[in-house]
Every structure is written in structure tokens, then in C-alpha cells.
Amino acid sequence: MADRFIEVSLAKRGVSCTAKLLDDRAPITCEAVWNALPLGGDVYHAKYARNEIYALLPPFAPEEPPLENPTITPIPGDLCYFSFTDTQLGTASYGYEQQAKHQGQQRVVDLALFYERNNLLINGDAGWVPGIVWGAVVDGLDRMADACQDLWRAGALGETLSFRRA
């Protein structure tokens, strides 16, 4: 199979990076994401995992991917897939507003980009939260990391995180 690439972008900030799908390590997840592209939604910056931005999306895979190529310590440039139930994200401490687009969905998919080091996927309410590493940024991580830091400091309102075929 030929290498497959996607573009990950922050629309309002006008920045993007290119990632290679890790078909050899997470084939089921890669196929599910690839077949669902383009994907995107409101961007959030992590509270617990540190250097992560993500979008919460409705489920798009015919079946939930198994935990292939898992990690609890993502590195810069990792793209991760998580799946949560509505009750897992329902705690007020997460800070999701009542009008957030994922509210009321029984299952939510979290597509995330990690942009810097020293991440640890542990949650005070639930413990370890392993993610599926399905992609790796191969170009533009420096520009994206700068935009992510701006998002952290200036705020995420009005910004979208998008994934599309490159």
C-alpha cells in the first residue's frame, strides 16, 4: 500500500501541517479515519494531557476500532484517536459548555494532535486514558505548535480543527 497523507489545520489561524497515516501500526483506525475524511469541528486545548489540541466528533467508523498501537505518552506530532461515552465527558470539571456540539451524543470520537513533549494521558476522574496513535506529522509541526501555543494563551473560541486528505 502506498503511503497516505492528511492535512491537519486550524482554520482561523491559517496554519496546517501534513501527517502520514500509520497504516502499518494502526490499519483499522487509519482506514476508518481515511474513509470518513474530511472531518473537523470546534477545537479544544487539553487540560490534563498538556500539549494537545483536539476536536470532538460523532462516531464515524462502522465499528469502534480496537486499541491498536496504543500509548499513554504521546510524542510531538502524534495523531491519536479516542472514544468516549457521553457520561465520561459529562463531568462539569471538563468545562464543556452545554451548547457544545457533542452534548447529547451517546459516543464521541476525539481526534487529537500532540504538538510538544511531556504528555501523559491520565485523567483524575478515570485514570489512564490510552489512545490509538494513527498518524505522525511529517511537515509543519513547528508552525502548528506555535499556533497551538497561541490557542492555549489566546483562547479556542471560534477556531476549528480539520483533517482532510492531502
Short mmCIF file of N, CA, C and O in Angstrom, two decimals, residues 29-87:
data_model
loop_
_atom_site.label_atom_id
_atom_site.label_comp_id
_atom_site.label_asym_id
_atom_site.label_seq_id
_atom_site.Cartn_x
_atom_site.Cartn_y
_atom_site.Cartn_z
N THR A 29 -7.84 1.69 12.40
CA THR A 29 -8.13 3.09 12.72
C THR A 29 -7.85 3.98 11.52
O THR A 29 -8.64 4.86 11.18
N CYS A 30 -6.71 3.76 10.86
CA CYS A 30 -6.37 4.56 9.68
C CYS A 30 -7.43 4.45 8.60
O CYS A 30 -7.82 5.45 7.99
N GLU A 31 -7.90 3.24 8.36
CA GLU A 31 -8.93 3.04 7.34
C GLU A 31 -10.22 3.74 7.71
O GLU A 31 -10.86 4.38 6.87
N ALA A 32 -10.60 3.67 8.99
CA ALA A 32 -11.82 4.34 9.44
C ALA A 32 -11.72 5.85 9.27
O ALA A 32 -12.65 6.49 8.77
N VAL A 33 -10.59 6.42 9.68
CA VAL A 33 -10.41 7.87 9.55
C VAL A 33 -10.37 8.27 8.08
O VAL A 33 -11.07 9.20 7.64
N TRP A 34 -9.58 7.56 7.28
CA TRP A 34 -9.42 7.88 5.85
C TRP A 34 -10.77 7.89 5.13
O TRP A 34 -11.07 8.79 4.36
N ASN A 35 -11.58 6.87 5.42
CA ASN A 35 -12.88 6.75 4.74
C ASN A 35 -13.87 7.82 5.18
O ASN A 35 -14.83 8.10 4.46
N ALA A 36 -13.65 8.42 6.35
CA ALA A 36 -14.56 9.44 6.87
C ALA A 36 -14.15 10.87 6.51
O ALA A 36 -14.92 11.80 6.72
N LEU A 37 -12.93 11.06 5.99
CA LEU A 37 -12.44 12.41 5.69
C LEU A 37 -13.28 13.08 4.62
O LEU A 37 -13.79 12.41 3.73
N PRO A 38 -13.45 14.40 4.70
CA PRO A 38 -12.87 15.33 5.68
C PRO A 38 -13.67 15.32 6.99
O PRO A 38 -14.87 15.07 7.01
N LEU A 39 -12.95 15.62 8.07
CA LEU A 39 -13.53 15.68 9.40
C LEU A 39 -13.07 16.98 10.07
O LEU A 39 -11.99 17.47 9.77
N GLY A 40 -13.88 17.49 10.96
CA GLY A 40 -13.46 18.69 11.67
C GLY A 40 -14.53 19.17 12.63
O GLY A 40 -15.68 18.73 12.57
N GLY A 41 -14.11 20.05 13.51
CA GLY A 41 -15.04 20.61 14.47
C GLY A 41 -14.35 21.62 15.35
O GLY A 41 -13.17 21.95 15.16
N ASP A 42 -15.11 22.10 16.32
CA ASP A 42 -14.55 23.05 17.28
C ASP A 42 -13.30 22.46 17.91
O ASP A 42 -13.26 21.28 18.24
N VAL A 43 -12.28 23.28 18.07
CA VAL A 43 -11.04 22.81 18.68
C VAL A 43 -11.06 23.09 20.17
O VAL A 43 -11.63 24.08 20.63
N TYR A 44 -10.44 22.18 20.90
CA TYR A 44 -10.24 22.33 22.34
C TYR A 44 -8.76 22.13 22.62
O TYR A 44 -8.07 21.40 21.89
N HIS A 45 -8.27 22.75 23.67
CA HIS A 45 -6.91 22.51 24.14
C HIS A 45 -7.01 21.68 25.41
O HIS A 45 -7.85 21.95 26.28
N ALA A 46 -6.16 20.67 25.53
CA ALA A 46 -6.22 19.76 26.68
C ALA A 46 -6.01 20.49 28.00
O ALA A 46 -5.24 21.45 28.08
N LYS A 47 -6.68 19.98 29.04
CA LYS A 47 -6.46 20.45 30.40
C LYS A 47 -5.51 19.51 31.13
O LYS A 47 -4.71 19.95 31.94
N TYR A 48 -5.65 18.23 30.89
CA TYR A 48 -4.91 17.22 31.65
C TYR A 48 -3.70 16.66 30.91
O TYR A 48 -2.68 16.40 31.52
N ALA A 49 -3.83 16.42 29.63
CA ALA A 49 -2.77 15.75 28.87
C ALA A 49 -1.61 16.68 28.50
O ALA A 49 -0.58 16.23 28.06
N ARG A 50 -1.79 17.95 28.63
CA ARG A 50 -0.80 19.01 28.42
C ARG A 50 -0.84 19.56 27.00
O ARG A 50 -1.64 20.41 26.70
N ASN A 51 0.04 19.11 26.13
CA ASN A 51 0.28 19.75 24.84
C ASN A 51 -0.51 19.08 23.72
O ASN A 51 0.05 18.48 22.80
N GLU A 52 -1.82 19.20 23.82
CA GLU A 52 -2.75 18.51 22.92
C GLU A 52 -3.86 19.45 22.51
O GLU A 52 -4.40 20.19 23.32
N ILE A 53 -4.21 19.41 21.22
CA ILE A 53 -5.44 20.02 20.75
C ILE A 53 -6.28 18.89 20.15
O ILE A 53 -5.74 17.89 19.68
N TYR A 54 -7.60 19.09 20.17
CA TYR A 54 -8.47 18.02 19.69
C TYR A 54 -9.82 18.56 19.27
O TYR A 54 -10.22 19.66 19.65
N ALA A 55 -10.53 17.75 18.48
CA ALA A 55 -11.91 18.01 18.10
C ALA A 55 -12.74 16.82 18.54
O ALA A 55 -12.28 15.67 18.47
N LEU A 56 -13.96 17.09 19.01
CA LEU A 56 -14.89 16.04 19.42
C LEU A 56 -15.92 15.87 18.31
O LEU A 56 -16.60 16.83 17.93
N LEU A 57 -16.01 14.63 17.80
CA LEU A 57 -16.81 14.35 16.60
C LEU A 57 -17.79 13.21 16.85
O LEU A 57 -17.54 12.34 17.69
N PRO A 58 -18.86 13.16 16.06
CA PRO A 58 -19.73 11.98 16.13
C PRO A 58 -18.96 10.76 15.64
O PRO A 58 -18.05 10.88 14.82
N PRO A 59 -19.33 9.57 16.11
CA PRO A 59 -18.65 8.36 15.63
C PRO A 59 -18.79 8.25 14.11
O PRO A 59 -19.83 8.59 13.55
N PHE A 60 -17.73 7.78 13.47
CA PHE A 60 -17.75 7.67 12.01
C PHE A 60 -17.33 6.30 11.51
O PHE A 60 -17.47 6.01 10.34
N ALA A 61 -16.81 5.46 12.38
CA ALA A 61 -16.36 4.12 11.96
C ALA A 61 -17.54 3.16 12.00
O ALA A 61 -18.39 3.25 12.88
N PRO A 62 -17.61 2.22 11.05
CA PRO A 62 -18.68 1.22 11.08
C PRO A 62 -18.68 0.43 12.39
O PRO A 62 -19.73 0.11 12.93
N GLU A 63 -17.48 0.15 12.91
CA GLU A 63 -17.31 -0.47 14.22
C GLU A 63 -16.18 0.27 14.93
O GLU A 63 -15.24 0.74 14.29
N GLU A 64 -16.26 0.34 16.24
CA GLU A 64 -15.23 1.02 17.02
C GLU A 64 -13.88 0.31 16.81
O GLU A 64 -13.78 -0.90 16.97
N PRO A 65 -12.83 1.05 16.42
CA PRO A 65 -11.52 0.41 16.24
C PRO A 65 -11.00 -0.17 17.55
O PRO A 65 -11.25 0.39 18.63
N PRO A 66 -10.28 -1.28 17.46
CA PRO A 66 -9.66 -1.83 18.67
C PRO A 66 -8.51 -0.94 19.11
O PRO A 66 -8.04 -0.09 18.35
N LEU A 67 -8.03 -1.14 20.30
CA LEU A 67 -6.92 -0.34 20.82
C LEU A 67 -5.61 -0.83 20.20
O LEU A 67 -4.84 -1.55 20.82
N GLU A 68 -5.39 -0.42 18.94
CA GLU A 68 -4.17 -0.80 18.23
C GLU A 68 -3.16 0.34 18.34
O GLU A 68 -3.54 1.50 18.35
N ASN A 69 -1.89 0.00 18.42
CA ASN A 69 -0.82 0.98 18.55
C ASN A 69 -1.10 1.98 19.69
O ASN A 69 -1.05 3.19 19.50
N PRO A 70 -1.39 1.46 20.89
CA PRO A 70 -1.79 2.35 21.99
C PRO A 70 -0.61 3.09 22.62
O PRO A 70 0.54 2.64 22.55
N THR A 71 -0.95 4.21 23.23
CA THR A 71 0.04 4.96 24.01
C THR A 71 -0.66 5.68 25.15
O THR A 71 -1.85 5.99 25.06
N ILE A 72 0.10 5.95 26.20
CA ILE A 72 -0.31 6.88 27.25
C ILE A 72 0.71 8.01 27.36
O ILE A 72 0.58 8.90 28.19
N THR A 73 1.73 7.97 26.48
CA THR A 73 2.77 9.00 26.47
C THR A 73 3.02 9.48 25.03
O THR A 73 4.09 9.26 24.46
N PRO A 74 2.04 10.15 24.43
CA PRO A 74 2.23 10.60 23.05
C PRO A 74 3.38 11.60 22.92
O PRO A 74 3.66 12.36 23.85
N ILE A 75 4.01 11.56 21.76
CA ILE A 75 5.15 12.44 21.48
C ILE A 75 4.73 13.52 20.50
O ILE A 75 3.67 13.42 19.86
N PRO A 76 5.53 14.56 20.34
CA PRO A 76 5.19 15.62 19.40
C PRO A 76 4.94 15.07 17.99
O PRO A 76 5.73 14.28 17.48
N GLY A 77 3.83 15.46 17.43
CA GLY A 77 3.46 15.04 16.08
C GLY A 77 2.53 13.85 16.04
O GLY A 77 2.01 13.51 14.97
N ASP A 78 2.28 13.20 17.17
CA ASP A 78 1.34 12.07 17.18
C ASP A 78 -0.09 12.55 16.96
O ASP A 78 -0.53 13.55 17.54
N LEU A 79 -0.81 11.82 16.11
CA LEU A 79 -2.25 11.97 15.97
C LEU A 79 -2.87 10.79 16.70
O LEU A 79 -2.50 9.64 16.44
N CYS A 80 -3.80 11.06 17.60
CA CYS A 80 -4.41 9.99 18.39
C CYS A 80 -5.92 9.99 18.23
O CYS A 80 -6.54 11.02 17.99
N TYR A 81 -6.47 8.80 18.40
CA TYR A 81 -7.91 8.55 18.34
C TYR A 81 -8.34 8.07 19.72
O TYR A 81 -7.72 7.16 20.29
N PHE A 82 -9.40 8.68 20.24
CA PHE A 82 -10.01 8.27 21.50
C PHE A 82 -11.51 8.16 21.27
O PHE A 82 -12.06 8.84 20.41
N SER A 83 -12.15 7.35 22.07
CA SER A 83 -13.60 7.24 22.02
C SER A 83 -14.13 7.32 23.45
O SER A 83 -13.59 6.66 24.35
N PHE A 84 -15.16 8.13 23.65
CA PHE A 84 -15.71 8.33 24.98
C PHE A 84 -17.23 8.23 24.94
O PHE A 84 -17.85 8.55 23.92
N THR A 85 -17.82 7.83 26.05
CA THR A 85 -19.27 7.86 26.17
C THR A 85 -19.68 9.24 26.65
O THR A 85 -18.85 10.01 27.16
N ASP A 86 -20.97 9.53 26.53
CA ASP A 86 -21.46 10.83 26.98
C ASP A 86 -21.24 11.03 28.47
O ASP A 86 -20.95 12.14 28.91
N THR A 87 -21.32 9.97 29.25
CA THR A 87 -21.12 10.13 30.70
C THR A 87 -19.65 10.37 31.05
O THR A 87 -19.36 11.07 32.02
#
